[in-house]
Amino acid sequence: MPCKVVLAAEVATNYTSEIKSEVSQKPVKPKLVGFLANDDPYAEKYAQSSSKHLAEAGLAFELRQVPRDELENALKEANQDPSVSGILVYYPVFSDERDQKLQDMVDPAKDVEGLNVVYNGKLYSNDRYMDEDKTRKAILPCTPLAVVKVLEHIGVYDQSLPYGDHLRGKTIAVVNRSEVVGRPLAALLANDGARVYSIDINDIQVFERQSSAAINSYTATKTELKPEDVIPQCDVVITGVPTAAYKMPTKLLKPGVVAVNFASVRNFEPEVKDVASIYVPSVGKVTVSMLQRNLLRLFNYQN
Ligand SMILES: NC(=O)C1=CN([C@@H]2O[C@H](COP(=O)(O)OP(=O)(O)OC[C@H]3O[C@@H](n4cnc5c(N)ncnc54)[C@H](O)[C@@H]3O)[C@@H](O)[C@H]2O)C=CC1
Ligand SMILES: Nc1nc(=O)c2c([nH]1)NC[C@@H]1CN(c3ccc(C(=O)N[C@@H](CCC(=O)O)C(=O)O)cc3)C=[N+]21
């Protein structure tokens, strides 16, 4: 069976018109401020891409380049500035526990990436709402959410199964366990019923929901298995390794696998198309759509 290549732009168009029409009804333009404090060329690319797409949707964007030691003060100021509707910090900044501190400094009311402890806690415990009456949704991080939207679009989510169980029976690998993408993504997929191998450079953990558990959230367990043991079992393989030299060995992939890459470099070999049923080479454009959606949602809650 030939491999279908699904481009992120195709998935993103599902959201573009909806976002545009909502923005056109706003009396003031919601504004996103992005803080760039690293020299990651892909973060800059993302900033440019967001700037362009936000403008197209009628949203305002301002990029602030600040030295990383001044980021805390810059965030405090933006938290208090009523003209700022949303805040995003490009990660990694320090690549250590200081990044978590930065995530928590962003006012939850303005946190378009949903990375502060309030939203993070909700994600990991599978609680989608901010209030008892379920009128306000918790913000989900843009890239993990983008990957979920891609998987929904290509039919990996089985909508005939009960809500919260759409990935039942699926085995999924997520190669990357960063706090901003890989770990929250693995948690979201496990909370939707999948068995997830969270593969990092140092170890592999299995994220899985205990169906008997009173609280409907996953548990993570370390395994001694290696990528060569687990990848051949996976129906879906999602990669996000930020090094160009890294390649997922095609020979490990199960025939008919769904292969999704969110890294800014290609983690799959060109031969992936000989084995996969569906290949998604990048998700960036969907990430930008989710960013716009989250910004609008926060703007609505603020007003
Ligand atoms: N398309 C999009 O929307 C987005 C793309 N990205 C891209 O995704 C990539 C990852 O971003 P972050 O998670 O923020 O980076 P990060 O540097 O914080 O994390 C990278 C993760 O990959 C793991 N890793 C490194 N080498 C590995 C290997 N050989 N095998 C298994 N795991 C390995 C690391 O241990 C770490 O968990 C980058 O290329 C970034 O530009 C990030 C966010 C959004
Ligand atoms: N807090 C945080 N959140 C992020 O989401 C984040 C980050 N930090 N740090 C940097 C990486 C990188 N990243 C990209 C997102 C979209 C495109 C994108 O839209 N790319 C277009 C191509 C761009 C072009 O045309 O050159 C595409 O995939 O089609 C690229 C890169 C988000 N990141």
mmCIF file of C-alpha atoms and ligand atoms in Angstrom:
data_model
loop_
_atom_site.group_PDB
_atom_site.id
_atom_site.type_symbol
_atom_site.label_atom_id
_atom_site.label_comp_id
_atom_site.label_asym_id
_atom_site.label_seq_id
_atom_site.Cartn_x
_atom_site.Cartn_y
_atom_site.Cartn_z
ATOM 1 C CA MET A 1 0.000 0.000 0.000
ATOM 2 C CA PRO A 2 1.423 3.408 -0.934
ATOM 3 C CA CYS A 3 2.306 5.839 1.823
ATOM 4 C CA LYS A 4 0.182 8.951 2.208
ATOM 5 C CA VAL A 5 2.161 12.092 3.056
ATOM 6 C CA VAL A 6 0.025 14.468 5.123
ATOM 7 C CA LEU A 7 1.195 18.071 5.291
ATOM 8 C CA ALA A 8 0.550 20.244 8.348
ATOM 9 C CA ALA A 9 -0.918 22.994 6.154
ATOM 10 C CA GLU A 10 -3.779 20.648 5.214
ATOM 11 C CA VAL A 11 -4.644 20.123 8.884
ATOM 12 C CA ALA A 12 -4.169 23.801 9.786
ATOM 13 C CA THR A 13 -6.752 24.955 7.205
ATOM 14 C CA ASN A 14 -9.425 23.239 9.338
ATOM 15 C CA TYR A 15 -8.883 26.027 11.883
ATOM 16 C CA THR A 16 -7.898 29.103 9.838
ATOM 17 C CA SER A 17 -11.325 30.342 8.744
ATOM 18 C CA GLU A 18 -12.865 29.712 12.155
ATOM 19 C CA ILE A 19 -10.092 31.753 13.811
ATOM 20 C CA LYS A 20 -10.347 34.573 11.259
ATOM 21 C CA SER A 21 -14.083 34.973 11.622
ATOM 22 C CA GLU A 22 -13.837 35.017 15.414
ATOM 23 C CA VAL A 23 -11.084 37.649 15.362
ATOM 24 C CA SER A 24 -13.038 39.854 12.954
ATOM 25 C CA GLN A 25 -15.755 40.251 15.603
ATOM 26 C CA LYS A 26 -13.376 41.523 18.297
ATOM 27 C CA PRO A 27 -13.475 45.230 19.155
ATOM 28 C CA VAL A 28 -9.754 45.207 19.996
ATOM 29 C CA LYS A 29 -6.962 43.067 18.568
ATOM 30 C CA PRO A 30 -5.663 40.427 20.993
ATOM 31 C CA LYS A 31 -1.877 40.759 21.262
ATOM 32 C CA LEU A 32 0.681 38.017 21.765
ATOM 33 C CA VAL A 33 4.175 38.851 23.024
ATOM 34 C CA GLY A 34 6.947 36.340 22.319
ATOM 35 C CA PHE A 35 10.142 36.380 24.378
ATOM 36 C CA LEU A 36 13.246 35.212 22.565
ATOM 37 C CA ALA A 37 16.207 34.728 24.892
ATOM 38 C CA ASN A 38 18.119 31.987 23.087
ATOM 39 C CA ASP A 39 19.952 31.820 19.777
ATOM 40 C CA ASP A 40 17.995 28.829 18.475
ATOM 41 C CA PRO A 41 17.479 29.463 14.732
ATOM 42 C CA TYR A 42 14.301 27.342 14.835
ATOM 43 C CA ALA A 43 12.814 29.466 17.607
ATOM 44 C CA GLU A 44 13.430 32.505 15.446
ATOM 45 C CA LYS A 45 11.858 30.745 12.485
ATOM 46 C CA TYR A 46 8.860 29.926 14.658
ATOM 47 C CA ALA A 47 8.656 33.580 15.755
ATOM 48 C CA GLN A 48 8.619 34.703 12.119
ATOM 49 C CA SER A 49 6.098 32.059 11.144
ATOM 50 C CA SER A 50 3.805 33.013 14.069
ATOM 51 C CA SER A 51 4.146 36.703 13.306
ATOM 52 C CA LYS A 52 3.085 36.174 9.694
ATOM 53 C CA HIS A 53 0.182 33.858 10.486
ATOM 54 C CA LEU A 54 -1.098 35.932 13.408
ATOM 55 C CA ALA A 55 -1.127 39.032 11.194
ATOM 56 C CA GLU A 56 -3.044 37.098 8.506
ATOM 57 C CA ALA A 57 -5.647 36.174 11.106
ATOM 58 C CA GLY A 58 -5.896 39.796 12.309
ATOM 59 C CA LEU A 59 -4.003 39.171 15.551
ATOM 60 C CA ALA A 60 -1.123 41.303 16.864
ATOM 61 C CA PHE A 61 2.312 39.902 17.626
ATOM 62 C CA GLU A 62 5.362 41.509 19.166
ATOM 63 C CA LEU A 63 8.744 39.810 19.468
ATOM 64 C CA ARG A 64 10.908 40.925 22.392
ATOM 65 C CA GLN A 65 14.527 39.815 22.322
ATOM 66 C CA VAL A 66 15.984 39.968 25.815
ATOM 67 C CA PRO A 67 19.125 38.560 27.458
ATOM 68 C CA ARG A 68 18.097 35.460 29.414
ATOM 69 C CA ASP A 69 19.073 36.964 32.757
ATOM 70 C CA GLU A 70 16.582 39.774 32.197
ATOM 71 C CA LEU A 71 13.742 37.474 31.222
ATOM 72 C CA GLU A 72 12.194 37.288 34.707
ATOM 73 C CA ASN A 73 11.778 41.055 34.925
ATOM 74 C CA ALA A 74 10.511 41.265 31.365
ATOM 75 C CA LEU A 75 7.877 38.624 32.178
ATOM 76 C CA LYS A 76 6.741 40.458 35.318
ATOM 77 C CA GLU A 77 6.225 43.597 33.277
ATOM 78 C CA ALA A 78 4.247 41.794 30.556
ATOM 79 C CA ASN A 79 2.115 40.005 33.188
ATOM 80 C CA GLN A 80 1.008 43.424 34.452
ATOM 81 C CA ASP A 81 0.560 45.140 31.085
ATOM 82 C CA PRO A 82 -3.163 45.159 30.192
ATOM 83 C CA SER A 83 -2.372 45.564 26.472
ATOM 84 C CA VAL A 84 -0.732 42.112 26.460
ATOM 85 C CA SER A 85 -3.270 39.273 26.035
ATOM 86 C CA GLY A 86 -0.849 36.388 25.661
ATOM 87 C CA ILE A 87 2.757 35.545 26.545
ATOM 88 C CA LEU A 88 5.043 32.925 25.041
ATOM 89 C CA VAL A 89 8.648 32.132 25.964
ATOM 90 C CA TYR A 90 10.705 30.240 23.391
ATOM 91 C CA TYR A 91 12.288 27.186 24.966
ATOM 92 C CA PRO A 92 14.843 25.935 25.813
ATOM 93 C CA VAL A 93 16.294 29.025 27.568
ATOM 94 C CA PHE A 94 18.661 27.639 30.212
ATOM 95 C CA SER A 95 17.986 23.941 29.475
ATOM 96 C CA ASP A 96 17.815 23.170 33.195
ATOM 97 C CA GLU A 97 15.371 23.564 36.112
ATOM 98 C CA ARG A 98 15.392 27.344 35.644
ATOM 99 C CA ASP A 99 13.195 26.795 32.557
ATOM 100 C CA GLN A 100 10.477 25.290 34.758
ATOM 101 C CA LYS A 101 10.658 28.379 36.977
ATOM 102 C CA LEU A 102 10.181 30.586 33.908
ATOM 103 C CA GLN A 103 7.184 28.495 32.833
ATOM 104 C CA ASP A 104 5.585 29.121 36.222
ATOM 105 C CA MET A 105 6.260 32.863 36.126
ATOM 106 C CA VAL A 106 3.876 33.476 33.238
ATOM 107 C CA ASP A 107 0.471 34.596 34.538
ATOM 108 C CA PRO A 108 -1.925 31.666 33.852
ATOM 109 C CA ALA A 109 -4.424 34.185 32.458
ATOM 110 C CA LYS A 110 -1.876 34.973 29.692
ATOM 111 C CA ASP A 111 -0.132 31.621 29.290
ATOM 112 C CA VAL A 112 -0.871 30.727 25.638
ATOM 113 C CA GLU A 113 1.254 27.596 25.840
ATOM 114 C CA GLY A 114 -0.337 26.253 29.002
ATOM 115 C CA LEU A 115 3.035 25.423 30.507
ATOM 116 C CA ASN A 116 2.634 26.854 34.003
ATOM 117 C CA VAL A 117 1.974 24.608 36.984
ATOM 118 C CA VAL A 118 -1.794 25.263 36.994
ATOM 119 C CA TYR A 119 -2.414 23.955 33.460
ATOM 120 C CA ASN A 120 0.384 21.389 33.644
ATOM 121 C CA GLY A 121 -1.186 19.906 36.766
ATOM 122 C CA LYS A 122 -4.555 19.678 35.005
ATOM 123 C CA LEU A 123 -3.030 18.003 31.945
ATOM 124 C CA TYR A 124 -1.183 15.348 33.918
ATOM 125 C CA SER A 125 -4.224 14.589 36.059
ATOM 126 C CA ASN A 126 -6.572 14.500 33.039
ATOM 127 C CA ASP A 127 -8.737 17.396 34.221
ATOM 128 C CA ARG A 128 -9.770 19.466 31.204
ATOM 129 C CA TYR A 129 -11.645 22.279 32.971
ATOM 130 C CA MET A 130 -10.878 25.229 35.229
ATOM 131 C CA ASP A 131 -14.241 25.299 37.016
ATOM 132 C CA GLU A 132 -16.870 22.926 38.361
ATOM 133 C CA ASP A 133 -19.446 24.055 35.809
ATOM 134 C CA LYS A 134 -17.025 23.321 32.953
ATOM 135 C CA THR A 135 -17.411 26.794 31.430
ATOM 136 C CA ARG A 136 -13.656 27.449 31.137
ATOM 137 C CA LYS A 137 -11.291 24.985 29.545
ATOM 138 C CA ALA A 138 -7.723 24.483 30.718
ATOM 139 C CA ILE A 139 -5.101 25.596 28.165
ATOM 140 C CA LEU A 140 -3.178 22.747 26.534
ATOM 141 C CA PRO A 141 0.391 23.243 25.232
ATOM 142 C CA CYS A 142 0.386 24.133 21.514
ATOM 143 C CA THR A 143 2.698 21.483 20.048
ATOM 144 C CA PRO A 144 1.331 18.476 21.974
ATOM 145 C CA LEU A 145 -2.162 19.695 21.079
ATOM 146 C CA ALA A 146 -1.102 20.120 17.425
ATOM 147 C CA VAL A 147 0.091 16.501 17.315
ATOM 148 C CA VAL A 148 -3.244 15.361 18.791
ATOM 149 C CA LYS A 149 -5.109 17.364 16.104
ATOM 150 C CA VAL A 150 -2.945 15.769 13.394
ATOM 151 C CA LEU A 151 -3.696 12.288 14.764
ATOM 152 C CA GLU A 152 -7.420 13.113 14.854
ATOM 153 C CA HIS A 153 -7.290 14.401 11.269
ATOM 154 C CA ILE A 154 -5.677 11.243 9.913
ATOM 155 C CA GLY A 155 -8.066 8.967 11.792
ATOM 156 C CA VAL A 156 -5.821 7.541 14.490
ATOM 157 C CA TYR A 157 -8.402 8.634 17.067
ATOM 158 C CA ASP A 158 -11.292 6.168 16.928
ATOM 159 C CA GLN A 159 -14.325 8.428 17.420
ATOM 160 C CA SER A 160 -16.641 5.415 17.738
ATOM 161 C CA LEU A 161 -15.067 4.597 21.111
ATOM 162 C CA PRO A 162 -16.294 6.436 24.228
ATOM 163 C CA TYR A 163 -14.857 9.898 24.920
ATOM 164 C CA GLY A 164 -11.523 9.632 26.705
ATOM 165 C CA ASP A 165 -10.906 6.209 25.206
ATOM 166 C CA HIS A 166 -10.358 7.154 21.565
ATOM 167 C CA LEU A 167 -6.849 5.662 21.494
ATOM 168 C CA ARG A 168 -7.745 2.387 23.205
ATOM 169 C CA GLY A 169 -5.712 -0.483 21.787
ATOM 170 C CA LYS A 170 -3.090 1.784 20.168
ATOM 171 C CA THR A 171 0.600 1.534 20.980
ATOM 172 C CA ILE A 172 2.468 4.808 20.424
ATOM 173 C CA ALA A 173 6.129 5.845 20.752
ATOM 174 C CA VAL A 174 7.070 9.449 21.556
ATOM 175 C CA VAL A 175 10.802 10.000 21.056
ATOM 176 C CA ASN A 176 11.529 13.116 23.193
ATOM 177 C CA ARG A 177 10.612 13.722 26.827
ATOM 178 C CA SER A 178 11.073 17.478 27.168
ATOM 179 C CA GLU A 179 8.812 19.297 29.616
ATOM 180 C CA VAL A 180 7.362 21.463 26.842
ATOM 181 C CA VAL A 181 6.521 18.808 24.244
ATOM 182 C CA GLY A 182 7.406 15.131 24.730
ATOM 183 C CA ARG A 183 6.248 14.547 28.293
ATOM 184 C CA PRO A 184 2.932 16.418 28.064
ATOM 185 C CA LEU A 185 2.252 14.761 24.682
ATOM 186 C CA ALA A 186 2.875 11.256 26.066
ATOM 187 C CA ALA A 187 0.559 12.079 28.993
ATOM 188 C CA LEU A 188 -2.237 13.349 26.721
ATOM 189 C CA LEU A 189 -2.069 10.224 24.560
ATOM 190 C CA ALA A 190 -2.000 7.902 27.591
ATOM 191 C CA ASN A 191 -4.946 9.755 29.106
ATOM 192 C CA ASP A 192 -6.836 9.119 25.848
ATOM 193 C CA GLY A 193 -6.283 5.378 26.314
ATOM 194 C CA ALA A 194 -3.078 4.601 24.396
ATOM 195 C CA ARG A 195 -0.125 2.590 25.658
ATOM 196 C CA VAL A 196 2.745 5.048 25.213
ATOM 197 C CA TYR A 197 6.474 4.398 25.165
ATOM 198 C CA SER A 198 8.125 7.664 26.179
ATOM 199 C CA ILE A 199 11.617 7.321 24.732
ATOM 200 C CA ASP A 200 14.399 9.612 25.847
ATOM 201 C CA ILE A 201 18.145 9.521 25.379
ATOM 202 C CA ASN A 202 18.601 7.963 28.836
ATOM 203 C CA ASP A 203 15.646 5.653 29.336
ATOM 204 C CA ILE A 204 12.221 4.451 28.253
ATOM 205 C CA GLN A 205 9.067 4.848 30.332
ATOM 206 C CA VAL A 206 5.658 3.315 29.711
ATOM 207 C CA PHE A 207 2.786 5.784 30.166
ATOM 208 C CA GLU A 208 -0.488 3.951 30.573
ATOM 209 C CA ARG A 209 -3.841 4.574 32.167
ATOM 210 C CA GLN A 210 -5.009 2.037 34.721
ATOM 211 C CA SER A 211 -8.592 1.441 33.645
ATOM 212 C CA SER A 212 -9.497 0.423 37.185
ATOM 213 C CA ALA A 213 -8.111 3.577 38.766
ATOM 214 C CA ALA A 214 -10.614 5.879 40.425
ATOM 215 C CA ILE A 215 -8.725 8.864 39.128
ATOM 216 C CA ASN A 216 -8.658 8.731 35.386
ATOM 217 C CA SER A 217 -4.998 9.537 34.790
ATOM 218 C CA TYR A 218 -1.962 7.606 33.602
ATOM 219 C CA THR A 219 0.985 6.147 35.466
ATOM 220 C CA ALA A 220 4.603 6.175 34.229
ATOM 221 C CA THR A 221 6.817 3.136 34.735
ATOM 222 C CA LYS A 222 10.449 2.777 33.790
ATOM 223 C CA THR A 223 11.290 -0.197 31.586
ATOM 224 C CA GLU A 224 14.626 -1.770 30.708
ATOM 225 C CA LEU A 225 13.458 -2.313 27.121
ATOM 226 C CA LYS A 226 15.406 -0.591 24.327
ATOM 227 C CA PRO A 227 14.077 1.294 21.277
ATOM 228 C CA GLU A 228 14.766 -1.779 19.120
ATOM 229 C CA ASP A 229 12.430 -3.782 21.397
ATOM 230 C CA VAL A 230 9.549 -1.316 21.501
ATOM 231 C CA ILE A 231 9.484 0.519 18.140
ATOM 232 C CA PRO A 232 8.466 -2.634 16.163
ATOM 233 C CA GLN A 233 5.330 -2.879 18.371
ATOM 234 C CA CYS A 234 4.177 0.665 17.703
ATOM 235 C CA ASP A 235 1.202 1.641 15.522
ATOM 236 C CA VAL A 236 2.278 5.286 15.694
ATOM 237 C CA VAL A 237 5.823 6.647 16.053
ATOM 238 C CA ILE A 238 6.200 10.346 16.918
ATOM 239 C CA THR A 239 9.674 11.912 16.897
ATOM 240 C CA GLY A 240 11.084 15.195 18.219
ATOM 241 C CA VAL A 241 14.839 14.794 18.458
ATOM 242 C CA PRO A 242 16.490 18.187 17.857
ATOM 243 C CA THR A 243 19.682 16.820 16.250
ATOM 244 C CA ALA A 244 20.041 16.467 12.481
ATOM 245 C CA ALA A 245 22.265 13.389 12.848
ATOM 246 C CA TYR A 246 19.569 11.408 14.648
ATOM 247 C CA LYS A 247 17.551 9.077 12.396
ATOM 248 C CA MET A 248 14.858 6.634 13.454
ATOM 249 C CA PRO A 249 16.005 3.362 11.816
ATOM 250 C CA THR A 250 13.397 2.532 9.155
ATOM 251 C CA LYS A 251 14.011 -1.188 9.617
ATOM 252 C CA LEU A 252 12.565 -1.021 13.158
ATOM 253 C CA LEU A 253 9.219 0.348 11.992
ATOM 254 C CA LYS A 254 6.154 -1.875 11.790
ATOM 255 C CA PRO A 255 4.742 -2.019 8.232
ATOM 256 C CA GLY A 256 1.773 0.356 7.969
ATOM 257 C CA VAL A 257 2.979 2.526 10.860
ATOM 258 C CA VAL A 258 1.863 6.159 11.179
ATOM 259 C CA ALA A 259 5.053 8.275 11.362
ATOM 260 C CA VAL A 260 4.891 11.851 12.687
ATOM 261 C CA ASN A 261 7.874 14.171 13.101
ATOM 262 C CA PHE A 262 7.593 17.403 15.122
ATOM 263 C CA ALA A 263 11.319 18.198 15.320
ATOM 264 C CA SER A 264 12.612 21.037 13.195
ATOM 265 C CA VAL A 265 14.958 18.536 11.558
ATOM 266 C CA ARG A 266 13.936 15.364 9.742
ATOM 267 C CA ASN A 267 14.086 12.447 12.189
ATOM 268 C CA PHE A 268 12.869 9.846 9.668
ATOM 269 C CA GLU A 269 14.881 8.534 6.750
ATOM 270 C CA PRO A 270 13.431 9.083 3.242
ATOM 271 C CA GLU A 271 12.744 5.313 3.097
ATOM 272 C CA VAL A 272 10.083 5.763 5.790
ATOM 273 C CA LYS A 273 7.649 6.117 2.888
ATOM 274 C CA ASP A 274 8.303 2.491 1.859
ATOM 275 C CA VAL A 275 7.045 1.253 5.243
ATOM 276 C CA ALA A 276 4.604 3.782 6.693
ATOM 277 C CA SER A 277 0.923 4.065 5.748
ATOM 278 C CA ILE A 278 0.922 7.753 6.677
ATOM 279 C CA TYR A 279 3.900 10.089 7.079
ATOM 280 C CA VAL A 280 3.635 13.588 8.555
ATOM 281 C CA PRO A 281 7.018 15.314 8.049
ATOM 282 C CA SER A 282 6.302 18.362 10.255
ATOM 283 C CA VAL A 283 3.527 19.846 12.390
ATOM 284 C CA GLY A 284 4.674 23.500 12.724
ATOM 285 C CA LYS A 285 1.745 25.042 10.882
ATOM 286 C CA VAL A 286 -0.750 23.284 13.172
ATOM 287 C CA THR A 287 1.215 24.499 16.202
ATOM 288 C CA VAL A 288 0.720 28.071 15.000
ATOM 289 C CA SER A 289 -3.051 27.467 14.631
ATOM 290 C CA MET A 290 -3.230 26.132 18.179
ATOM 291 C CA LEU A 291 -1.310 29.174 19.371
ATOM 292 C CA GLN A 292 -3.937 31.423 17.790
ATOM 293 C CA ARG A 293 -6.771 29.406 19.282
ATOM 294 C CA ASN A 294 -5.255 29.511 22.761
ATOM 295 C CA LEU A 295 -4.671 33.262 22.454
ATOM 296 C CA LEU A 296 -8.316 33.832 21.520
ATOM 297 C CA ARG A 297 -9.519 31.615 24.339
ATOM 298 C CA LEU A 298 -7.471 33.527 26.936
ATOM 299 C CA PHE A 299 -8.583 36.860 25.468
ATOM 300 C CA ASN A 300 -12.226 35.775 25.829
ATOM 301 C CA TYR A 301 -11.686 34.707 29.451
ATOM 302 C CA GLN A 302 -9.934 38.006 30.256
ATOM 303 C CA ASN A 303 -12.813 40.054 28.881
HETATM 304 N N1 LIG B 1 6.953 21.959 15.129
HETATM 305 C C1 LIG B 1 6.659 22.470 16.287
HETATM 306 O O1 LIG B 1 5.580 22.959 16.473
HETATM 307 C C2 LIG B 1 7.680 22.458 17.347
HETATM 308 C C3 LIG B 1 8.887 21.934 17.094
HETATM 309 N N2 LIG B 1 9.826 21.849 18.063
HETATM 310 C C4 LIG B 1 11.068 21.217 17.690
HETATM 311 O O2 LIG B 1 11.094 19.936 18.311
HETATM 312 C C5 LIG B 1 12.399 19.612 18.716
HETATM 313 C C6 LIG B 1 12.448 19.343 20.201
HETATM 314 O O3 LIG B 1 12.081 20.481 20.918
HETATM 315 P P1 LIG B 1 12.132 20.492 22.509
HETATM 316 O O4 LIG B 1 11.400 19.339 23.039
HETATM 317 O O5 LIG B 1 11.717 21.849 22.927
HETATM 318 O O6 LIG B 1 13.722 20.299 22.729
HETATM 319 P P2 LIG B 1 14.587 19.891 23.998
HETATM 320 O O7 LIG B 1 15.988 20.082 23.612
HETATM 321 O O8 LIG B 1 14.049 20.548 25.223
HETATM 322 O O9 LIG B 1 14.285 18.335 24.194
HETATM 323 C C7 LIG B 1 14.766 17.323 23.332
HETATM 324 C C8 LIG B 1 14.397 15.964 23.889
HETATM 325 O O10 LIG B 1 14.853 14.937 22.999
HETATM 326 C C9 LIG B 1 15.609 13.991 23.746
HETATM 327 N N3 LIG B 1 16.617 13.358 22.910
HETATM 328 C C10 LIG B 1 17.751 13.881 22.410
HETATM 329 N N4 LIG B 1 18.420 12.968 21.684
HETATM 330 C C11 LIG B 1 17.702 11.819 21.723
HETATM 331 C C12 LIG B 1 17.866 10.525 21.173
HETATM 332 N N5 LIG B 1 18.912 10.215 20.419
HETATM 333 N N6 LIG B 1 16.925 9.612 21.414
HETATM 334 C C13 LIG B 1 15.857 9.916 22.184
HETATM 335 N N7 LIG B 1 15.635 11.119 22.726
HETATM 336 C C14 LIG B 1 16.553 12.061 22.508
HETATM 337 C C15 LIG B 1 16.189 14.814 24.877
HETATM 338 O O11 LIG B 1 16.635 14.043 25.944
HETATM 339 C C16 LIG B 1 14.988 15.701 25.240
HETATM 340 O O12 LIG B 1 14.043 15.010 26.014
HETATM 341 C C17 LIG B 1 13.257 20.777 18.225
HETATM 342 O O13 LIG B 1 13.744 20.451 16.948
HETATM 343 C C18 LIG B 1 12.297 21.930 18.168
HETATM 344 O O14 LIG B 1 12.733 22.923 17.276
HETATM 345 C C19 LIG B 1 9.563 22.248 19.335
HETATM 346 C C20 LIG B 1 8.371 22.812 19.650
HETATM 347 C C21 LIG B 1 7.361 22.998 18.655
HETATM 348 N N1 LIG B 2 7.928 27.596 23.978
HETATM 349 C C1 LIG B 2 8.173 27.117 22.758
HETATM 350 N N2 LIG B 2 7.167 26.641 22.015
HETATM 351 C C2 LIG B 2 7.382 26.194 20.746
HETATM 352 O O1 LIG B 2 6.423 25.758 20.095
HETATM 353 C C3 LIG B 2 8.718 26.243 20.217
HETATM 354 C C4 LIG B 2 9.726 26.753 21.041
HETATM 355 N N3 LIG B 2 9.431 27.155 22.308
HETATM 356 N N4 LIG B 2 11.004 26.841 20.598
HETATM 357 C C5 LIG B 2 11.308 26.577 19.193
HETATM 358 C C6 LIG B 2 10.428 25.542 18.591
HETATM 359 C C7 LIG B 2 10.379 25.506 17.067
HETATM 360 N N5 LIG B 2 8.991 25.644 16.726
HETATM 361 C C8 LIG B 2 8.447 25.739 15.435
HETATM 362 C C9 LIG B 2 7.087 25.875 15.243
HETATM 363 C C10 LIG B 2 6.556 26.068 13.985
HETATM 364 C C11 LIG B 2 7.362 26.105 12.877
HETATM 365 C C12 LIG B 2 6.754 26.282 11.538
HETATM 366 O O2 LIG B 2 5.680 26.824 11.358
HETATM 367 N N6 LIG B 2 7.396 25.785 10.529
HETATM 368 C C13 LIG B 2 6.895 25.805 9.178
HETATM 369 C C14 LIG B 2 7.976 26.112 8.188
HETATM 370 C C15 LIG B 2 8.627 27.425 8.429
HETATM 371 C C16 LIG B 2 9.242 27.924 7.163
HETATM 372 O O3 LIG B 2 8.502 28.044 6.197
HETATM 373 O O4 LIG B 2 10.441 28.150 7.186
HETATM 374 C C17 LIG B 2 6.375 24.424 8.858
HETATM 375 O O5 LIG B 2 6.623 23.504 9.692
HETATM 376 O O6 LIG B 2 5.746 24.257 7.857
HETATM 377 C C18 LIG B 2 8.720 25.942 13.051
HETATM 378 C C19 LIG B 2 9.262 25.776 14.318
HETATM 379 C C20 LIG B 2 8.270 25.861 17.855
HETATM 380 N N7 LIG B 2 9.038 25.832 18.945
#
